[in-house]
């Protein structure tokens, strides 16, 4: 069982600010699923398995505002910030289109 509970947490990519893609996380046991939209994403879904430290082995798919379907895999490493929020470092590899591998940072959003 993961030491991090992702259930009912929300994240935004740090590079997109408040207008970017919003990710909604859910979790049961070590299975995590995510829905997301906003920014350049019309709608997206992902599913992941969490290891004992909360690291996620994730697969994603989404439709962009350019009418493209994009898919890929991602290894996500969590970090607990001083204020208790999570920061996620995501190392991703697209499996469709001509996008390059990359790294993104998402931070937890609280009301």
XYZ file of C-alpha atoms in Angstrom:
111
model
C 0.000 0.000 0.000
C 1.231 3.466 -0.899
C 2.295 5.871 1.843
C 0.608 8.662 -0.142
C -3.142 8.841 -0.598
C -3.978 10.558 -3.884
C -7.740 10.237 -3.485
C -9.689 13.486 -4.059
C -6.528 15.551 -4.708
C -6.268 18.070 -7.562
C -3.123 19.181 -9.402
C -2.105 21.736 -12.026
C 1.024 21.822 -14.129
C 3.275 24.463 -12.547
C 4.184 25.869 -15.970
C 0.510 26.499 -16.853
C -0.487 28.602 -13.843
C -4.160 28.867 -12.918
C -5.515 28.604 -16.484
C -3.944 25.265 -17.347
C -4.931 21.647 -17.191
C -6.597 20.548 -13.936
C -6.051 16.924 -12.864
C -8.527 15.147 -10.526
C -7.008 12.125 -8.734
C -8.852 9.140 -7.245
C -7.435 6.090 -5.492
C -8.486 2.690 -4.215
C -5.696 0.549 -2.776
C -2.684 0.933 -5.057
C -4.789 1.814 -8.149
C -4.944 5.510 -9.045
C -7.081 6.989 -11.820
C -7.119 10.541 -13.069
C -9.406 12.659 -15.209
C -8.195 15.984 -16.559
C -9.154 18.905 -18.769
C -8.289 22.517 -19.451
C -5.465 24.345 -21.168
C -4.790 22.505 -24.430
C -6.628 19.350 -23.272
C -10.331 18.903 -24.037
C -10.513 15.690 -21.987
C -8.027 13.162 -20.662
C -7.835 10.010 -18.585
C -5.004 8.141 -16.921
C -4.577 5.032 -14.829
C -1.648 4.178 -12.597
C -0.298 1.801 -10.000
C 1.253 3.324 -6.880
C 4.242 1.702 -5.222
C 4.876 1.701 -1.467
C 6.488 5.180 -1.615
C 3.704 6.723 -3.711
C 5.584 6.671 -7.016
C 3.182 6.176 -9.929
C 3.613 4.019 -13.037
C 1.039 5.735 -15.250
C -0.546 5.481 -18.723
C -2.449 8.440 -20.194
C -4.640 9.378 -23.153
C -6.239 12.681 -24.077
C -7.756 14.760 -26.874
C -6.245 18.187 -27.488
C -7.791 21.435 -28.668
C -5.959 20.753 -31.980
C -8.144 17.618 -32.351
C -5.245 15.220 -31.715
C -5.440 12.054 -29.646
C -2.252 11.680 -27.629
C -1.151 8.725 -25.514
C 1.851 7.920 -23.407
C 3.410 6.609 -20.253
C 4.769 8.450 -17.273
C 6.692 7.756 -14.075
C 5.567 10.207 -11.395
C 7.584 10.868 -8.243
C 5.838 12.699 -5.366
C 7.410 15.230 -3.012
C 5.706 16.625 0.098
C 6.114 20.415 0.234
C 6.598 22.386 3.455
C 2.900 23.379 3.467
C 1.781 19.725 3.151
C 0.811 19.905 -0.528
C 2.267 17.468 -3.031
C 4.550 18.300 -5.943
C 4.719 15.662 -8.676
C 7.714 15.301 -10.989
C 6.506 13.531 -14.118
C 8.916 11.921 -16.581
C 6.802 11.127 -19.629
C 7.213 9.281 -22.914
C 4.583 9.872 -25.611
C 3.497 6.762 -27.529
C 1.647 8.626 -30.282
C 2.347 11.654 -32.428
C 5.753 13.238 -32.879
C 6.225 14.630 -29.380
C 9.513 14.229 -27.551
C 10.014 12.720 -24.102
C 9.971 15.260 -21.308
C 9.573 16.239 -17.687
C 6.763 18.253 -16.143
C 6.017 19.450 -12.626
C 2.488 19.458 -11.182
C 1.550 20.977 -7.839
C -1.448 20.253 -5.659
C -4.260 22.800 -5.763
C -6.209 23.558 -2.619
C -9.285 25.734 -2.237
